[in-house]
PDB file of C-alpha atoms in Angstrom:
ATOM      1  CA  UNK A   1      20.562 -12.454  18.109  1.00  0.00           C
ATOM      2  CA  UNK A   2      23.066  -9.249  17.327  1.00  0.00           C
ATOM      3  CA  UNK A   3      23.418  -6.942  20.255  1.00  0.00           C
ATOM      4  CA  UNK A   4      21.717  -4.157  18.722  1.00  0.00           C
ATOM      5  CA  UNK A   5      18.543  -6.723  18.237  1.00  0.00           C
ATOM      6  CA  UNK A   6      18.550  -8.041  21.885  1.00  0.00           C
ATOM      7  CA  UNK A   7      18.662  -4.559  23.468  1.00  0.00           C
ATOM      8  CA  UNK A   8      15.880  -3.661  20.811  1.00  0.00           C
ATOM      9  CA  UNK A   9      14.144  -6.517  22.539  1.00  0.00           C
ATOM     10  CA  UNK A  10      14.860  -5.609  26.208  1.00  0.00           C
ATOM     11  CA  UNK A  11      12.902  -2.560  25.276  1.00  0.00           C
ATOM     12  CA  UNK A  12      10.122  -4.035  24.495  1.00  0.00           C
ATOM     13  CA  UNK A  13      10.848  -4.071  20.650  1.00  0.00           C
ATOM     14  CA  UNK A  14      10.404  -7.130  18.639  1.00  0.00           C
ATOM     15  CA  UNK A  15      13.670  -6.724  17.192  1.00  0.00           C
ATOM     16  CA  UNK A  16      12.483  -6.718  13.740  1.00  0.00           C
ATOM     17  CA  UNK A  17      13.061  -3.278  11.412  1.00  0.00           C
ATOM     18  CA  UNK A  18      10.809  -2.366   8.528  1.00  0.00           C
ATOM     19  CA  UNK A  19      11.405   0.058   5.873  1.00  0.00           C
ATOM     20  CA  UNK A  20       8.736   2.662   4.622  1.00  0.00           C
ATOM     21  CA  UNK A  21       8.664   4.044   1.619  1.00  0.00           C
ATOM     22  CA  UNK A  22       6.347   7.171   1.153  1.00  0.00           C
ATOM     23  CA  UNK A  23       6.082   9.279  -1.826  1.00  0.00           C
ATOM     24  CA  UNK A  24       4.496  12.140  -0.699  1.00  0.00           C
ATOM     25  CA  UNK A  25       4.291  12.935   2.942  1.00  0.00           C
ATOM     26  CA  UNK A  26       0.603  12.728   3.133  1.00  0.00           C
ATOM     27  CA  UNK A  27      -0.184   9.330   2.286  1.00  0.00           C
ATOM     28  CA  UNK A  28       1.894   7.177   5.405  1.00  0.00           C
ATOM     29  CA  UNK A  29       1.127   3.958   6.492  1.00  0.00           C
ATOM     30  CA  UNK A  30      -1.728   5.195   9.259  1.00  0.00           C
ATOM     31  CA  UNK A  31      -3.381   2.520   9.866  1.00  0.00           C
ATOM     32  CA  UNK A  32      -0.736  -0.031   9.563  1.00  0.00           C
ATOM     33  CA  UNK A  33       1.868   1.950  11.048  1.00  0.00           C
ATOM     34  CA  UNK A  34      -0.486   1.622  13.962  1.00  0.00           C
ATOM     35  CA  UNK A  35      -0.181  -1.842  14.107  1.00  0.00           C
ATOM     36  CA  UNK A  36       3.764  -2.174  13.600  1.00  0.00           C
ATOM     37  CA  UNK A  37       4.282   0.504  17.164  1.00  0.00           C
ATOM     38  CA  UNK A  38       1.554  -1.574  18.866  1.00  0.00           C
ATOM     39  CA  UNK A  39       4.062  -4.672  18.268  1.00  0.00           C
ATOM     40  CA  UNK A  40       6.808  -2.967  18.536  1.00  0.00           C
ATOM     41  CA  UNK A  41       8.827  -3.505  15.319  1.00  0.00           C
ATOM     42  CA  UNK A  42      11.099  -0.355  14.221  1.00  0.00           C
ATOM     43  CA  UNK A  43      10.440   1.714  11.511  1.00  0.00           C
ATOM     44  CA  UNK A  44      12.662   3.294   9.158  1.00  0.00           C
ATOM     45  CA  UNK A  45      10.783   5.899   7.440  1.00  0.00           C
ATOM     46  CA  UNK A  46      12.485   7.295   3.522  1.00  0.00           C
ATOM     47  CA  UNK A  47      10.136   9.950   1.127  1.00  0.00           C
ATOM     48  CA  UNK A  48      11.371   9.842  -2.073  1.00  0.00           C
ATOM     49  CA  UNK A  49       9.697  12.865  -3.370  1.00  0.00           C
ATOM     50  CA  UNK A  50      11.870  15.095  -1.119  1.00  0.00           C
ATOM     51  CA  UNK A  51      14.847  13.135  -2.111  1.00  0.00           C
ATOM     52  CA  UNK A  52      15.552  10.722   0.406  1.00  0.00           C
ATOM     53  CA  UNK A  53      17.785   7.602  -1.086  1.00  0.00           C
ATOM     54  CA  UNK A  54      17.005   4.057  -1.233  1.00  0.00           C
ATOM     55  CA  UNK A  55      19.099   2.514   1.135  1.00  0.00           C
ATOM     56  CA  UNK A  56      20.230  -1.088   1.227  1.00  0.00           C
ATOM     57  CA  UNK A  57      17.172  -3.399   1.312  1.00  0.00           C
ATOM     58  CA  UNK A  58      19.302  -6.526   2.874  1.00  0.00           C
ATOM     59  CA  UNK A  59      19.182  -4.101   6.363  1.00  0.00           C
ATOM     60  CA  UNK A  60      15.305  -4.925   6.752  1.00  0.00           C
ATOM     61  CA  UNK A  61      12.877  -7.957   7.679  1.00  0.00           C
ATOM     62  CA  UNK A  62      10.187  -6.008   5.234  1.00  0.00           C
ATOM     63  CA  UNK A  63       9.460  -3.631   2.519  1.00  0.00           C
ATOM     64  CA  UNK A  64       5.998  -1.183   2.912  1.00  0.00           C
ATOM     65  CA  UNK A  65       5.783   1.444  -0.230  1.00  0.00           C
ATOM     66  CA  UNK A  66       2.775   3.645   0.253  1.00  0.00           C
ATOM     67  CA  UNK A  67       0.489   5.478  -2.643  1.00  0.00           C
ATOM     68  CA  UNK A  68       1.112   8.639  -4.070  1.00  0.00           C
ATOM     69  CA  UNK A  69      -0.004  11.070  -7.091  1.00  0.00           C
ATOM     70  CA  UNK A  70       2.810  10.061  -9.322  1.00  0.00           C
ATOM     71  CA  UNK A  71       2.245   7.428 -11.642  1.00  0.00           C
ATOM     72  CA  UNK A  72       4.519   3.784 -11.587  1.00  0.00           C
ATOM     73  CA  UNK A  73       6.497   4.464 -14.654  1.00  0.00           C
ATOM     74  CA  UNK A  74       6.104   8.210 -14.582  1.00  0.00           C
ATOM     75  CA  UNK A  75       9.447   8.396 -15.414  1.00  0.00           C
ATOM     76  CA  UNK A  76      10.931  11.424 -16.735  1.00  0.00           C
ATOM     77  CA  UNK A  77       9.188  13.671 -14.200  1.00  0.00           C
ATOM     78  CA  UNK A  78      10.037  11.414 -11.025  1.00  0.00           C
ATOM     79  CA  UNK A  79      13.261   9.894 -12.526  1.00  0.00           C
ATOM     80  CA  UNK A  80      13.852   7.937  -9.370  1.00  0.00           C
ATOM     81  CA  UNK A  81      11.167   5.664 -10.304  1.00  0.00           C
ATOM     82  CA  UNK A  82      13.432   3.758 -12.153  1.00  0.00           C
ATOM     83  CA  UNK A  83      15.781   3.155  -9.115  1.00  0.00           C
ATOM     84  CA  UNK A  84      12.715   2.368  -6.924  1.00  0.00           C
ATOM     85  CA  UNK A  85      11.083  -0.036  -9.738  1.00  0.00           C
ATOM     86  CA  UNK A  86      14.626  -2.117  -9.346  1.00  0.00           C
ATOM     87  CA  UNK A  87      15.290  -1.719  -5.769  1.00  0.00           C
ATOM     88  CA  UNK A  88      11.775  -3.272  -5.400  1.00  0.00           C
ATOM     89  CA  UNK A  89      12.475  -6.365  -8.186  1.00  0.00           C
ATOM     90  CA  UNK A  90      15.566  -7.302  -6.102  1.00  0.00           C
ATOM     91  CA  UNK A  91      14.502  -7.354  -2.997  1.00  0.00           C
ATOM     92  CA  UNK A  92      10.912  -9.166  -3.426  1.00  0.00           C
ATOM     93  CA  UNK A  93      13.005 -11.736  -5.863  1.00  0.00           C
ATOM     94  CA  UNK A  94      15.122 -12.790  -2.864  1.00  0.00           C
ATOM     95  CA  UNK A  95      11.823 -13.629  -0.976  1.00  0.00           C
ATOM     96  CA  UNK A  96      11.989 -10.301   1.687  1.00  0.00           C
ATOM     97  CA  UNK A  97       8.149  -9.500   2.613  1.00  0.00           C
ATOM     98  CA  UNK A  98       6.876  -6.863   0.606  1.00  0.00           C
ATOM     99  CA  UNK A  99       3.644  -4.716   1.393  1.00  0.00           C
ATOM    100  CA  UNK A 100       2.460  -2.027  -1.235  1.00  0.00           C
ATOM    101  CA  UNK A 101      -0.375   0.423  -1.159  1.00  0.00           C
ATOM    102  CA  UNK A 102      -1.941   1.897  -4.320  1.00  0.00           C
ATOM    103  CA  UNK A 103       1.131   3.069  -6.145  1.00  0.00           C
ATOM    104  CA  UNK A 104       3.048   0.526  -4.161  1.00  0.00           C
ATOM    105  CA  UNK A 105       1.096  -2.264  -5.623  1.00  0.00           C
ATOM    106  CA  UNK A 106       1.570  -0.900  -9.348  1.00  0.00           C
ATOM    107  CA  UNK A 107       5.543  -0.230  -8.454  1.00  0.00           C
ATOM    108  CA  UNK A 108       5.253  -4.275  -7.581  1.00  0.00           C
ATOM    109  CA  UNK A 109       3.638  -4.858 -10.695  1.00  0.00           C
ATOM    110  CA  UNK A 110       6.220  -2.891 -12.680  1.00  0.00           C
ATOM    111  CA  UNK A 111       8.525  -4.241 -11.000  1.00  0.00           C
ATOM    112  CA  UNK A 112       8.343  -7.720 -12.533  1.00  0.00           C
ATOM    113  CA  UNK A 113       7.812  -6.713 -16.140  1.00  0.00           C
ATOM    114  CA  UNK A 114       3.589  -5.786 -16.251  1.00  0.00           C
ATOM    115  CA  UNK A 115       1.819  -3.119 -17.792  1.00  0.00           C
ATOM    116  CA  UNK A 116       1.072  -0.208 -15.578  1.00  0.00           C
ATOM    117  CA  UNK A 117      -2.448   1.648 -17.778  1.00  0.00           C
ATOM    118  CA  UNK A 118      -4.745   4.434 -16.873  1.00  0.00           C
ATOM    119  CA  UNK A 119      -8.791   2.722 -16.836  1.00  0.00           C
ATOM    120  CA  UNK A 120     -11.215   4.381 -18.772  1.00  0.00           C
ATOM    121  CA  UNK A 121     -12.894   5.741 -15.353  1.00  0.00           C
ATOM    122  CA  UNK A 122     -10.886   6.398 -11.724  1.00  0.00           C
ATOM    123  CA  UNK A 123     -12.569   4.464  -8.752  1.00  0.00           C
ATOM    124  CA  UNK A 124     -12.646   6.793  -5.844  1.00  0.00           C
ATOM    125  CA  UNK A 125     -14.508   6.605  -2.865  1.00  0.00           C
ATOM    126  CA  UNK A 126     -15.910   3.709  -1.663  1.00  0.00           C
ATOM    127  CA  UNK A 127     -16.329   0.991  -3.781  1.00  0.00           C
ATOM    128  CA  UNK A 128     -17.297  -2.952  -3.197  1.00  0.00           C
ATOM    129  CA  UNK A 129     -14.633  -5.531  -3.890  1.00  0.00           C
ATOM    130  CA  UNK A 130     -14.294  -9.084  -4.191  1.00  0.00           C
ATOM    131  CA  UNK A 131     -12.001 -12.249  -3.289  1.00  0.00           C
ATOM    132  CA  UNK A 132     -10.918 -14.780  -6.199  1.00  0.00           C
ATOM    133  CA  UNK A 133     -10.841 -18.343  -5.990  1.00  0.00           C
ATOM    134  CA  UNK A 134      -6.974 -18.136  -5.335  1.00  0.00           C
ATOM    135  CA  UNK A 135      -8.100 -15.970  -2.395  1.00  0.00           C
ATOM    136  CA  UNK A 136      -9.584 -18.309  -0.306  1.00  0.00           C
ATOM    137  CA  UNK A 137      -5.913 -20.366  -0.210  1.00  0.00           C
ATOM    138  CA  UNK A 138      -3.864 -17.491   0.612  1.00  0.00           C
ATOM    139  CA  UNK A 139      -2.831 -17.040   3.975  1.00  0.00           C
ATOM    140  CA  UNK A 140      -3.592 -13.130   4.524  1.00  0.00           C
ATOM    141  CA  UNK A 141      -6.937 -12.926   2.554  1.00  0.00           C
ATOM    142  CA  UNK A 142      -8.569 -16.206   3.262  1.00  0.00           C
ATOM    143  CA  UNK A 143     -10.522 -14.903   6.809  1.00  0.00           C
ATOM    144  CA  UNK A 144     -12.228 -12.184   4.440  1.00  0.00           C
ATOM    145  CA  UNK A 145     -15.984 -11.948   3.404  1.00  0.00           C
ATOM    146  CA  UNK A 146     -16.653 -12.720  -0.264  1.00  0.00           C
ATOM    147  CA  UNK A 147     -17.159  -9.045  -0.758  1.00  0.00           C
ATOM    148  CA  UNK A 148     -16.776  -6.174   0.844  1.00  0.00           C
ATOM    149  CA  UNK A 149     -16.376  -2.127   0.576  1.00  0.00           C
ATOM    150  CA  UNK A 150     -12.934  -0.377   0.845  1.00  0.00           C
ATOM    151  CA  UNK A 151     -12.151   3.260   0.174  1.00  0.00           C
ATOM    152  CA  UNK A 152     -10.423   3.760  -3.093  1.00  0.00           C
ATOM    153  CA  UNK A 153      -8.199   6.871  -4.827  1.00  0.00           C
ATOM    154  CA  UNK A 154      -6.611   5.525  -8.535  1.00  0.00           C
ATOM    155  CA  UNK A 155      -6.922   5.794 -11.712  1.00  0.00           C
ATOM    156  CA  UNK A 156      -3.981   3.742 -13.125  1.00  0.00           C
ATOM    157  CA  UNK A 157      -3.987  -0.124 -12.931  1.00  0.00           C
ATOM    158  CA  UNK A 158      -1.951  -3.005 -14.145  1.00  0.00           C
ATOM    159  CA  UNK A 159      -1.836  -5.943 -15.745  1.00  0.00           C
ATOM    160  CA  UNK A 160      -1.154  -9.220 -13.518  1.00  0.00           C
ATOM    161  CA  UNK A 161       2.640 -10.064 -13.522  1.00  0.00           C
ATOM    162  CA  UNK A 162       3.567 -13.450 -15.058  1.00  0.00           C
ATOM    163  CA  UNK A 163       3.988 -15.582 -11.025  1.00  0.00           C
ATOM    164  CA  UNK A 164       0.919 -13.614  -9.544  1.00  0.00           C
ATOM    165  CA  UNK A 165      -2.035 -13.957  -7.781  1.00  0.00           C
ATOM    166  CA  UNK A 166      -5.150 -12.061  -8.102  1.00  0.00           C
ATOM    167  CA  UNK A 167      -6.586 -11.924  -4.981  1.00  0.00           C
ATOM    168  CA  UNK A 168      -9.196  -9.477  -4.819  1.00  0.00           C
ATOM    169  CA  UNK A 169     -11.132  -7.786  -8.114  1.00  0.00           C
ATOM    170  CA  UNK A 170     -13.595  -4.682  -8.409  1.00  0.00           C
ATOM    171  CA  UNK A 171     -15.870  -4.089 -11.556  1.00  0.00           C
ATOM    172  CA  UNK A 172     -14.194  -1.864 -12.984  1.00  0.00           C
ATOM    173  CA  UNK A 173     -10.327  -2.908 -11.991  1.00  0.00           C
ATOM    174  CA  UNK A 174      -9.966  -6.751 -11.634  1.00  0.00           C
ATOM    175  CA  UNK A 175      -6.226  -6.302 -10.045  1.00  0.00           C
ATOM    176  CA  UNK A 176      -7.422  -5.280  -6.701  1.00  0.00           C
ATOM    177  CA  UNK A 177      -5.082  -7.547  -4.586  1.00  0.00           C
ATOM    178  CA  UNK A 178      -1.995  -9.521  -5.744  1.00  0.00           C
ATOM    179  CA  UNK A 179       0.307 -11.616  -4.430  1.00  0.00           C
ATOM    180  CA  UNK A 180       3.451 -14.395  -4.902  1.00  0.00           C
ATOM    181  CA  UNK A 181       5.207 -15.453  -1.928  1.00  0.00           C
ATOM    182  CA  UNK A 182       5.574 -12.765   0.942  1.00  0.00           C
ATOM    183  CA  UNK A 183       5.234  -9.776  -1.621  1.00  0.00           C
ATOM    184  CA  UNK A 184       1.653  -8.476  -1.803  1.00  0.00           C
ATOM    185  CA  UNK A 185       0.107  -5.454  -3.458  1.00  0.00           C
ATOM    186  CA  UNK A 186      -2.867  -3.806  -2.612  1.00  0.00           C
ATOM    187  CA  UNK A 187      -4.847  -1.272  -4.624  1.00  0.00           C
ATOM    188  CA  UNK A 188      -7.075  -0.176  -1.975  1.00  0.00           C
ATOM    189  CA  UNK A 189      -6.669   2.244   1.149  1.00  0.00           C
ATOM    190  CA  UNK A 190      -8.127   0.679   4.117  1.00  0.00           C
ATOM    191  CA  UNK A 191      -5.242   2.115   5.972  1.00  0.00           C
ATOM    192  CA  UNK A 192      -6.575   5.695   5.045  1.00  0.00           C
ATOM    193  CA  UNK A 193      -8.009   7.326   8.953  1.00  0.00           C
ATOM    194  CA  UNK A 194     -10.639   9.507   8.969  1.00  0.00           C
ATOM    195  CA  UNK A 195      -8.303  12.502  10.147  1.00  0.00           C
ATOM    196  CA  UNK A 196      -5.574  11.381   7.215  1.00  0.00           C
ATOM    197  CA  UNK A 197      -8.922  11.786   4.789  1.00  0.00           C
ATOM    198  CA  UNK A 198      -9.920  15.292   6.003  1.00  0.00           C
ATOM    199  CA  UNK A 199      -6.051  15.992   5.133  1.00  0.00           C
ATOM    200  CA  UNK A 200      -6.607  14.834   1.676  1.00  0.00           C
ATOM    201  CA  UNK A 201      -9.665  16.617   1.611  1.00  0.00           C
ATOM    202  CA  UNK A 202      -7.825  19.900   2.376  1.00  0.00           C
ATOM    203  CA  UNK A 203      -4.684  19.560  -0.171  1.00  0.00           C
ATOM    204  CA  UNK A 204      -5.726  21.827  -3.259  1.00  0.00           C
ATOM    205  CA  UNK A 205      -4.346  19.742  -5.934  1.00  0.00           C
ATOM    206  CA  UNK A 206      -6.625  16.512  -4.176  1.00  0.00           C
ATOM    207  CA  UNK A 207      -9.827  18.824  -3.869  1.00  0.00           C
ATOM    208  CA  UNK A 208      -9.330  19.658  -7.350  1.00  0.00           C
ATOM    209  CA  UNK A 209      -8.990  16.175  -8.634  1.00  0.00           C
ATOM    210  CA  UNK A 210     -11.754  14.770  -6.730  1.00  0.00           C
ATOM    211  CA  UNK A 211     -14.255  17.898  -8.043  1.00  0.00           C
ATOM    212  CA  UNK A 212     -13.055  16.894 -11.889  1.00  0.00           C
ATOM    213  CA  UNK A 213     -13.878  13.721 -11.126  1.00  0.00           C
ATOM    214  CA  UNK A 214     -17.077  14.119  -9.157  1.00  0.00           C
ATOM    215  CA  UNK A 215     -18.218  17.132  -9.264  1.00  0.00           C
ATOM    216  CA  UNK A 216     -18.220  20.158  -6.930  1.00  0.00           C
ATOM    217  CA  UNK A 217     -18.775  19.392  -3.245  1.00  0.00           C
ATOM    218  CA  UNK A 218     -17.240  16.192  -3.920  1.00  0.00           C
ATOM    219  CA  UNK A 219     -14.650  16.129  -1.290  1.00  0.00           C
ATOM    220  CA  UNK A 220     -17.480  16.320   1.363  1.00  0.00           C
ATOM    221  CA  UNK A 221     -19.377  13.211   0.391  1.00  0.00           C
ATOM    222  CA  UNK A 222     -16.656  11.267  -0.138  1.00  0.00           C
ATOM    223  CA  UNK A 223     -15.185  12.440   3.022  1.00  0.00           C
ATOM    224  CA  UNK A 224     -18.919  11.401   4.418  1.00  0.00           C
ATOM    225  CA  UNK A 225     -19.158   8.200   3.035  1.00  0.00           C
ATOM    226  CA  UNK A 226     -15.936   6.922   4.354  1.00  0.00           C
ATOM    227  CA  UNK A 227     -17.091   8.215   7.803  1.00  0.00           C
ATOM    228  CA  UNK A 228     -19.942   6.010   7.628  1.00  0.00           C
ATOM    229  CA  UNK A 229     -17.583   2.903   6.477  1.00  0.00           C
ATOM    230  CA  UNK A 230     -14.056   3.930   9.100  1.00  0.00           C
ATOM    231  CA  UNK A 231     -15.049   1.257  11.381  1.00  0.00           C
ATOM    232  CA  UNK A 232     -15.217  -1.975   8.731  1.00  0.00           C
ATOM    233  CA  UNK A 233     -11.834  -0.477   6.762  1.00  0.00           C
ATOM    234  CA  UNK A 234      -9.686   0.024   9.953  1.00  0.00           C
ATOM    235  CA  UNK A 235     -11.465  -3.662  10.678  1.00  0.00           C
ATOM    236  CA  UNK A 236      -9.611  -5.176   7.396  1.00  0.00           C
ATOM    237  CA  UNK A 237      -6.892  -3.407   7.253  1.00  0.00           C
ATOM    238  CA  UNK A 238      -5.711  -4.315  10.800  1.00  0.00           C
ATOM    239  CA  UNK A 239      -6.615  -7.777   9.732  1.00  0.00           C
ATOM    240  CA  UNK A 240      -5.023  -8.350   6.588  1.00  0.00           C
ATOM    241  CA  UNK A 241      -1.654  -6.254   7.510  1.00  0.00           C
ATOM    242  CA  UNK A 242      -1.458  -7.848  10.875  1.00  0.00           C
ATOM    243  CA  UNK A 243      -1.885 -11.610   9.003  1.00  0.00           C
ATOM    244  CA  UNK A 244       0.693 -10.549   6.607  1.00  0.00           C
ATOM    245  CA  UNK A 245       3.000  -9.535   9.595  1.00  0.00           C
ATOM    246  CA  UNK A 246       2.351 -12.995  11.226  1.00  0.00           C
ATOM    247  CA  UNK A 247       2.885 -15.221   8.260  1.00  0.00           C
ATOM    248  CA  UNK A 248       6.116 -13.595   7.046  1.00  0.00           C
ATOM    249  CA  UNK A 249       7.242 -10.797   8.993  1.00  0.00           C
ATOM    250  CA  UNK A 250       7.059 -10.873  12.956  1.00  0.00           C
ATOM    251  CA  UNK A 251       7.684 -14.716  13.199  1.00  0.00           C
TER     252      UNK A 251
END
């Protein structure tokens, strides 16, 4: 163990460092973030929309890219997409742990060569999704139910990379939850707090895309019904991030 690693461990820090990738300031890690300070691993924290650089990957034990509005090839207005889309092949190629939210899964997905498409309808709110035969092998998503409901902001989706697992699929989106090796990518926000979702529910440019979507008012029942479902998404999310931390991370 390096020196900087064993006093990180005197301290009551794990001695492992993660690396967080946000792309907009309001959609962190919440819910997992809570886990990684309850066991203590450091966090490196970079938001690429304010133009933060990508700094070497071979510095951390894991990789977390978060959603945002941009889309996963949106190139020419977010040209450091193309860095990030790279930065993400190498580093998942070489086997380090990868974790990606909503845009974070389809950066994965571009990543290794797939389609990144906009479905005919967005899935937002809470909607019901369900585990795959491959699923009930894989070490993170194997304690799940069959089904269950998870709050849910997209519109774009992708097709499964070539070395992929589908894990989880919804009606509408059947590339819910992927996975090869330590990398996973996860459509869904179960991470999302009820306080982070009121935040949401405040930012114009959200309000405004939820009302196209839903109609006016939405904000409020959506808000409402992930009130009523906080408890079972904090439930999975601590579960599934904190078996993902234990199988390849914080070992």
């Amino acid at each position: 163990m390096s020196k900087q690693n064993f006093a990180a461990g005197v301290n009551g820090k794990t001695g492992h460092r993660v690396l967080v990738i946000q792309h907009v300031e309001c959609e962190p890690p919440a819910a997992f973030e809570d886990v990684l300070v309850d066991r203590g691993i450091e966090i490196d924290r970079i938001e690429l929309d304010r133009g933060d650089t990508l700094p070497d990957w071979r510095l951390y034990d894991a990789i977390i890219a978060m959603g945002g509005p941009m889309g996963a090839v949106d190139d020419h207005e977010f040209p450091w997409l193309v860095d990030e889309r790279k930065f993400i092949e190498e580093a998942v190629s070489t086997g380090t742990p990868y974790w990606g939210v909503c845009l974070g899964a389809q950066l994965l997905a571009a990543s290794f060569g797939a389609e990144i498409y906009t479905g005919e309808a967005p899935e937002v709110g809470m909607n019901e999704v369900a585990l795959t035969a491959a699923a009930e092998r894989d070490p993170v998503f194997s304690q799940l139910p069959s089904s269950f409901p998870v709050f849910q902001w997209h519109s774009d989706s992708f097709v499964l990379p070539e070395g992929f697992s589908r894990l989880c699929e919804s009606k509408l989106y059947e590339n819910q939850a992927i996975a090869r090796g330590a990398a996973y990518g996860v459509q869904f926000h179960v991470e999302v707090t009820e306080s982070l979702a009121a935040e949401w529910g405040d930012i114009p440019e959200y309000k405004e895309a939820l009302e196209s979507i839903h109609g006016e008012g939405a904000s409020q029942k959506i808000l409402e019904d992930l009130r009523l479902n906080i408890d079972g998404n904090m439930k999975i999310a601590k579960k599934i991030f904190s078996s993902w931390l234990d199988n390849f991370v914080d070992r």
